[in-house]
Amino acid sequence: VLSHLKESFTHTPSFDMSPSMQNMLIRLMLAQAQECAFEKMVLPGIRNQYFSLLKVAQEATKVSDVYNLINQSITQAPIKEHVPPAWFYTVQVKLQHYRALAHYFVAVAMLDHQLNSKDDVDQQEMLLSQLYDAMPDGLAPLSILRSKEERKRVGKAHLRKAVMGHEEAVRVQSLCRSLRKIEILQEILRVSHKRSLNKYAEHEQEDDFDMMAAPNIIAKSDQKIEIVKPEFSKVKVVDFFHDLGPISVFSAKQKWTAPRKICLMPGDQDQGFTLEGESAVQVTSLDPASHAARSGLRDGDIIVSVAGRDCKWNSVTELIKMLKEMPENGLDIQVISPQGLETVQLPKCATYSGGLPKTYSLTCLTLDDVQSRKGKKVVKKLSFLNWGSKNTKKMASTVSLPSAVESTPQQVSESTAHFPDALDGSSLY
């Protein structure tokens, strides 16, 4: 999971999600997995045999090495500033503890087991040569196996290093307040330290001044630890964001207005608009003279609910079926519009002809014109109606509505309304 997060989130909001921090956490999880594999292997018990002891020693060295890598990365800035102190001390304790265990098991293999005629000499020699990166004091593996004194020297050297490692683990554990409260950890470190001391006391001599340095043990593990990529398709979870709607429409990149209610009334004809899209149905081809348009519906609106039922995920077919089941008293729907699309008050154009007054509600400005001319200077007209009398015989007056939005700013001169001399009741607007 941590590896998936590192590969998926490139622009992290905090250092906790940064690649360097994620790499450290991934190594820490792998180290704990390696430790669990080792503890599982030794849980039934360790057979007191030469091959088994050396194998366990190399497994313990592997655990110590992976914690050593964690210790190198966790002590570097700025990771050290974002890691709890208990983590830092725990890594060091485990590093020293498992390294000391490895030296203890090698010491037991050298001190408690002697080469006899029934043993496979070649196999023991090969295993001993693969145990060290460099043989102690330049000795040959076969000479160590056949010489009781050399085996004792090498075993005591490993015991001294084991005791020193356990003492360092106890010291580091005592520096952390959180670790001092863990009694089981104190007991494990104490028992391991005492066991190494007792083993060293069995072979200690007063006149023994030989201080051979124990060689480093090569880590080797038969436990395969690897990262398993999560298969999200096999895990069924509840999507907490499902109620928000399709992410392609209802995301932070899209800005919508608050839902508003539109009342649709039944009729013999259609409602005056069409529906498009799948999962977040959109209103298109709206008839300006329809009842829906007069109720406030606009082109580009998204229908989010019908009769109080959420329909953000409904298809066009499902939504049309819901609208066809409209009751006689009408149907309430909720729609949202893209932010920035302001309501435009459409002006009226009135004409007078033949002495019969007629008033028509005409669309003089379309929403597209408003969007294309948005931000341009608006020139205010002083006169609302321009009355002119060009033909006195017909006694007809023409009323024209000037455009409220000009394509380019221009200087407009003041004009006064001119009224004809003869006005009757039919010429009044």
XYZ file of C-alpha atoms in Angstrom:
429
model
C 0.000 0.000 0.000
C 2.823 2.425 0.837
C 4.476 1.635 -2.483
C 1.187 2.307 -4.269
C 0.842 5.654 -2.509
C 4.394 6.623 -3.458
C 3.767 5.851 -7.122
C 0.296 7.418 -7.256
C 0.749 10.715 -5.402
C 3.506 12.770 -7.009
C 2.551 16.147 -5.557
C 2.280 15.405 -1.853
C 0.653 17.886 0.539
C 3.106 17.188 3.373
C 6.508 15.629 4.005
C 4.856 12.540 5.496
C 3.795 11.581 1.958
C 7.089 12.513 0.278
C 9.040 9.826 -1.643
C 11.919 9.825 0.861
C 9.545 9.290 3.786
C 7.624 6.619 1.901
C 10.853 4.781 1.070
C 11.817 4.753 4.740
C 8.389 3.425 5.746
C 8.539 0.738 3.056
C 11.945 -0.420 4.322
C 10.642 -0.403 7.878
C 7.699 -2.612 6.931
C 10.001 -5.012 5.068
C 12.326 -5.151 8.079
C 9.435 -6.037 10.368
C 8.324 -8.703 7.887
C 11.852 -10.155 7.925
C 11.801 -10.143 11.724
C 8.429 -11.906 11.810
C 9.727 -14.572 9.408
C 12.733 -15.164 11.679
C 10.623 -15.396 14.838
C 8.261 -17.798 13.100
C 11.199 -20.004 12.130
C 12.651 -20.187 15.665
C 9.281 -20.399 17.424
C 9.195 -24.239 17.522
C 12.739 -24.221 18.904
C 16.305 -24.324 17.599
C 17.960 -27.713 17.246
C 21.375 -27.794 18.896
C 23.156 -28.933 15.748
C 26.041 -27.426 13.850
C 24.158 -26.747 10.607
C 21.002 -25.491 12.329
C 22.896 -23.053 14.543
C 24.865 -21.535 11.667
C 21.708 -21.214 9.577
C 19.883 -19.403 12.390
C 22.908 -17.150 12.863
C 22.787 -16.048 9.233
C 19.025 -15.495 9.460
C 19.497 -13.276 12.531
C 22.232 -11.352 10.720
C 19.785 -10.716 7.870
C 17.298 -9.160 10.289
C 20.049 -7.034 11.810
C 21.205 -5.833 8.379
C 17.755 -4.687 7.251
C 17.354 -2.731 10.486
C 20.793 -1.258 9.900
C 19.558 0.141 6.569
C 16.586 1.665 8.361
C 18.903 3.171 10.960
C 20.977 4.844 8.245
C 17.953 6.468 6.597
C 16.037 7.319 9.761
C 18.933 9.285 11.226
C 19.212 11.597 8.234
C 17.527 14.978 8.048
C 14.761 15.821 7.468
C 13.386 12.308 8.098
C 14.718 12.333 11.659
C 12.653 15.436 12.425
C 9.408 13.731 11.344
C 9.928 10.360 13.069
C 8.914 9.715 16.696
C 11.918 9.199 19.010
C 10.607 5.767 20.011
C 10.994 4.575 16.413
C 14.597 5.722 16.317
C 15.505 3.866 19.529
C 13.505 0.752 18.623
C 15.391 0.351 15.346
C 18.729 0.618 17.160
C 17.672 -1.875 19.849
C 16.637 -4.478 17.276
C 19.772 -3.838 15.244
C 22.017 -4.632 18.220
C 19.855 -7.440 19.600
C 19.696 -9.583 16.448
C 23.367 -9.011 15.657
C 24.240 -10.234 19.164
C 22.005 -13.284 18.672
C 23.845 -14.169 15.470
C 27.230 -14.128 17.211
C 25.828 -16.164 20.108
C 24.566 -18.954 17.819
C 27.913 -19.148 15.983
C 29.708 -19.331 19.344
C 27.501 -22.211 20.479
C 28.167 -24.054 17.205
C 31.928 -23.670 17.684
C 32.114 -24.487 21.393
C 29.560 -27.279 21.773
C 30.233 -29.278 18.623
C 33.440 -31.027 17.653
C 34.297 -32.630 14.353
C 34.180 -36.438 14.446
C 34.499 -39.228 11.960
C 30.776 -39.439 11.244
C 30.439 -35.785 10.210
C 30.552 -34.583 6.645
C 33.812 -32.628 6.696
C 33.443 -31.143 3.219
C 29.958 -29.830 3.909
C 30.967 -28.279 7.232
C 34.029 -26.707 5.630
C 31.943 -25.215 2.819
C 29.368 -23.857 5.264
C 32.044 -22.283 7.458
C 33.745 -20.667 4.465
C 30.397 -19.110 3.445
C 29.758 -17.852 6.975
C 32.436 -15.134 7.089
C 33.452 -12.388 4.714
C 37.039 -12.949 5.926
C 38.400 -15.825 8.008
C 39.675 -14.909 11.519
C 43.453 -14.478 11.757
C 43.822 -15.860 8.233
C 42.989 -19.378 9.366
C 41.671 -21.952 6.941
C 38.141 -23.290 7.560
C 39.372 -26.875 7.799
C 42.047 -26.006 10.365
C 39.434 -24.331 12.565
C 37.138 -27.335 12.358
C 39.837 -29.871 13.246
C 41.537 -27.867 16.008
C 39.726 -27.792 19.347
C 41.731 -24.796 20.539
C 40.990 -22.780 17.407
C 37.282 -23.537 17.680
C 37.382 -22.360 21.284
C 39.203 -19.135 20.351
C 36.718 -18.339 17.604
C 33.760 -19.250 19.823
C 34.917 -17.005 22.682
C 35.479 -14.141 20.233
C 31.865 -14.456 19.082
C 30.657 -14.616 22.686
C 32.471 -11.394 23.580
C 30.852 -9.656 20.637
C 27.461 -11.080 21.595
C 27.788 -9.764 25.164
C 28.803 -6.336 23.896
C 25.841 -6.269 21.508
C 23.343 -7.194 24.219
C 24.786 -4.571 26.550
C 24.436 -1.924 23.836
C 20.821 -2.955 23.220
C 20.040 -2.630 26.935
C 21.734 0.769 27.050
C 19.799 2.152 24.069
C 16.547 0.807 25.473
C 17.142 2.635 28.752
C 17.501 5.962 26.905
C 13.911 5.950 25.653
C 11.087 6.616 28.083
C 8.539 4.783 25.936
C 10.691 1.654 25.670
C 11.381 1.618 29.399
C 7.657 1.157 29.970
C 7.558 -2.036 27.870
C 8.292 -4.739 30.431
C 8.338 -7.640 27.974
C 11.070 -5.917 25.957
C 13.183 -5.417 29.073
C 12.759 -9.075 29.970
C 13.805 -10.309 26.505
C 16.925 -8.147 26.488
C 17.823 -9.167 30.046
C 17.453 -12.898 29.385
C 19.473 -12.734 26.159
C 22.252 -10.795 27.869
C 22.374 -13.186 30.821
C 22.479 -16.231 28.541
C 25.510 -14.885 26.670
C 27.268 -13.990 29.938
C 26.694 -17.459 31.371
C 28.002 -19.100 28.230
C 31.117 -16.945 28.271
C 31.704 -17.683 31.972
C 31.767 -21.429 31.239
C 34.827 -21.054 28.989
C 36.548 -18.121 30.638
C 40.025 -18.654 32.094
C 41.980 -16.382 34.404
C 45.151 -16.393 32.320
C 43.331 -16.031 29.020
C 44.539 -12.851 27.357
C 43.654 -13.846 23.816
C 41.444 -11.117 22.321
C 40.703 -12.400 18.841
C 38.303 -10.148 16.942
C 35.200 -11.968 15.806
C 34.704 -11.732 12.031
C 31.541 -10.344 10.503
C 28.832 -12.852 9.669
C 27.416 -12.876 6.141
C 23.638 -12.470 6.104
C 21.654 -15.159 4.344
C 17.969 -15.953 4.479
C 15.743 -18.610 2.986
C 12.695 -16.529 3.862
C 11.462 -14.685 0.770
C 10.171 -11.239 1.673
C 8.631 -9.221 -1.151
C 6.082 -6.489 -1.708
C 2.666 -7.734 -2.764
C 0.725 -5.182 -4.775
C -2.831 -4.721 -3.507
C -5.608 -5.900 -5.810
C -8.258 -3.287 -5.210
C -10.729 -4.978 -7.548
C -11.060 -7.945 -5.179
C -11.885 -5.780 -2.192
C -15.452 -4.553 -1.898
C -15.688 -1.276 -0.038
C -18.244 1.470 0.391
C -17.470 4.586 -1.626
C -17.974 7.480 0.773
C -18.079 9.949 -2.126
C -20.706 8.099 -4.175
C -23.478 10.451 -3.080
C -21.589 13.402 -4.530
C -22.180 12.112 -8.048
C -19.870 11.239 -10.955
C -16.391 12.561 -10.253
C -16.017 13.858 -13.820
C -18.900 16.274 -13.238
C -19.012 16.894 -9.494
C -15.358 17.557 -8.739
C -13.386 20.460 -7.325
C -12.504 21.540 -10.864
C -16.162 22.166 -11.704
C -18.009 25.052 -10.076
C -21.776 24.779 -9.787
C -24.475 26.914 -8.260
C -26.657 25.789 -5.389
C -29.564 23.523 -6.408
C -32.727 25.402 -7.315
C -36.251 24.075 -7.717
C -38.038 24.010 -11.064
C -41.717 23.046 -11.378
C -42.667 21.141 -14.528
C -46.314 20.964 -15.559
C -47.878 18.162 -17.625
C -49.078 18.892 -21.135
C -50.029 17.300 -24.402
C -46.764 18.355 -25.988
C -43.203 17.833 -24.791
C -41.609 19.944 -22.077
C -39.598 22.034 -24.523
C -36.110 20.642 -23.876
C -33.999 17.596 -24.539
C -31.781 15.542 -22.235
C -28.247 14.418 -22.994
C -25.443 12.592 -21.208
C -25.098 9.524 -19.037
C -24.869 9.737 -15.245
C -25.402 13.471 -14.708
C -28.035 14.291 -17.349
C -27.824 17.742 -18.932
C -30.595 19.961 -20.310
C -30.083 21.068 -23.920
C -32.089 22.656 -26.769
C -34.358 24.528 -24.378
C -37.343 26.265 -25.965
C -37.467 29.844 -24.581
C -41.271 29.872 -24.853
C -41.746 26.663 -22.864
C -43.101 26.522 -19.337
C -39.816 25.078 -18.098
C -37.891 28.075 -19.441
C -40.318 30.479 -17.802
C -39.852 28.574 -14.536
C -36.109 29.239 -14.619
C -34.643 26.251 -16.465
C -31.587 27.026 -18.590
C -29.507 25.364 -21.247
C -26.625 23.452 -19.682
C -28.385 22.767 -16.372
C -27.726 19.436 -14.657
C -30.721 17.654 -13.149
C -29.740 16.435 -9.679
C -33.096 15.288 -8.269
C -36.639 14.527 -9.406
C -39.472 14.673 -6.878
C -36.945 14.599 -4.036
C -35.157 11.530 -5.416
C -31.438 11.857 -6.124
C -30.695 11.213 -9.793
C -27.047 12.216 -10.242
C -26.201 8.656 -11.313
C -29.346 8.017 -13.390
C -29.133 7.620 -17.157
C -31.178 9.539 -19.725
C -33.554 6.610 -20.167
C -34.233 6.360 -16.436
C -34.735 10.109 -16.121
C -37.158 10.271 -19.058
C -39.161 7.460 -17.497
C -39.380 9.422 -14.239
C -40.530 12.561 -16.072
C -43.194 10.655 -17.990
C -44.732 9.571 -14.686
C -45.499 13.205 -13.904
C -48.620 13.711 -11.773
C -51.389 16.116 -12.769
C -50.333 18.758 -10.246
C -46.832 18.945 -11.713
C -43.381 17.686 -10.791
C -40.592 19.418 -8.887
C -37.025 18.923 -10.048
C -33.776 20.375 -8.777
C -31.099 21.599 -11.158
C -27.682 23.211 -10.881
C -25.971 25.587 -13.295
C -22.327 26.375 -13.977
C -21.183 29.293 -11.851
C -20.801 32.519 -13.791
C -23.959 32.039 -15.824
C -26.008 34.927 -14.445
C -29.721 35.367 -14.864
C -30.475 37.791 -17.697
C -33.654 39.859 -17.606
C -34.893 39.679 -21.174
C -36.386 43.010 -22.408
C -39.683 43.330 -24.236
C -40.181 44.736 -27.723
C -43.556 46.357 -28.318
C -45.058 47.248 -31.701
C -48.129 49.226 -32.582
C -49.747 48.754 -35.953
C -53.112 49.503 -37.472
C -54.490 51.036 -34.309
C -54.453 47.659 -32.538
C -52.044 47.492 -29.587
C -50.106 44.209 -29.427
C -47.232 43.327 -27.026
C -44.826 40.479 -27.717
C -42.154 39.053 -25.414
C -39.164 38.647 -27.688
C -35.713 37.331 -26.912
C -33.464 40.239 -27.783
C -30.384 38.970 -26.024
C -29.306 35.327 -25.981
C -27.290 33.808 -23.222
C -24.416 33.201 -25.640
C -24.262 36.907 -26.461
C -24.095 37.706 -22.763
C -21.194 35.328 -22.244
C -19.282 36.558 -25.306
C -19.753 40.202 -24.399
C -19.270 39.790 -20.665
C -16.828 42.244 -19.206
C -17.330 44.872 -21.896
C -18.402 48.413 -21.085
C -22.119 48.981 -20.757
C -23.400 52.279 -22.146
C -26.422 53.649 -20.389
C -29.147 55.132 -22.570
C -30.997 58.175 -21.302
C -34.242 57.434 -23.130
C -36.003 54.135 -22.832
C -38.314 54.560 -25.822
C -37.725 56.529 -28.984
C -40.979 57.814 -30.407
C -40.999 59.032 -33.972
C -43.670 60.233 -36.338
C -42.595 59.777 -39.939
C -45.962 59.317 -41.578
C -48.666 61.602 -40.204
C -51.259 60.132 -42.556
C -51.071 56.670 -41.034
C -50.737 58.068 -37.484
C -48.495 55.122 -36.620
C -45.692 55.298 -34.075
C -42.773 52.919 -33.930
C -41.307 51.800 -30.634
C -37.760 50.392 -30.674
C -35.680 49.089 -27.785
C -31.979 49.942 -27.996
C -29.479 47.187 -27.150
C -28.419 47.269 -23.491
C -24.942 45.941 -24.312
C -22.748 47.532 -26.969
C -20.031 45.604 -28.750
C -17.611 48.535 -28.406
C -17.695 51.544 -26.121
C -18.861 54.604 -27.996
C -19.915 58.135 -27.190
C -23.712 58.488 -27.030
C -25.359 61.867 -27.229
C -28.333 62.709 -25.097
C -31.702 62.479 -26.836
C -35.103 63.535 -25.718
C -38.368 61.801 -26.480
C -40.295 63.463 -29.315
C -44.076 63.152 -29.111
C -46.403 63.826 -32.071
C -48.873 66.657 -31.911
C -51.926 64.449 -32.094
C -52.057 61.640 -29.545
C -55.067 59.534 -28.821
C -55.600 56.718 -26.363
C -54.436 54.032 -28.761
C -50.976 55.526 -29.174
C -50.048 55.226 -25.510
C -47.724 52.324 -24.554
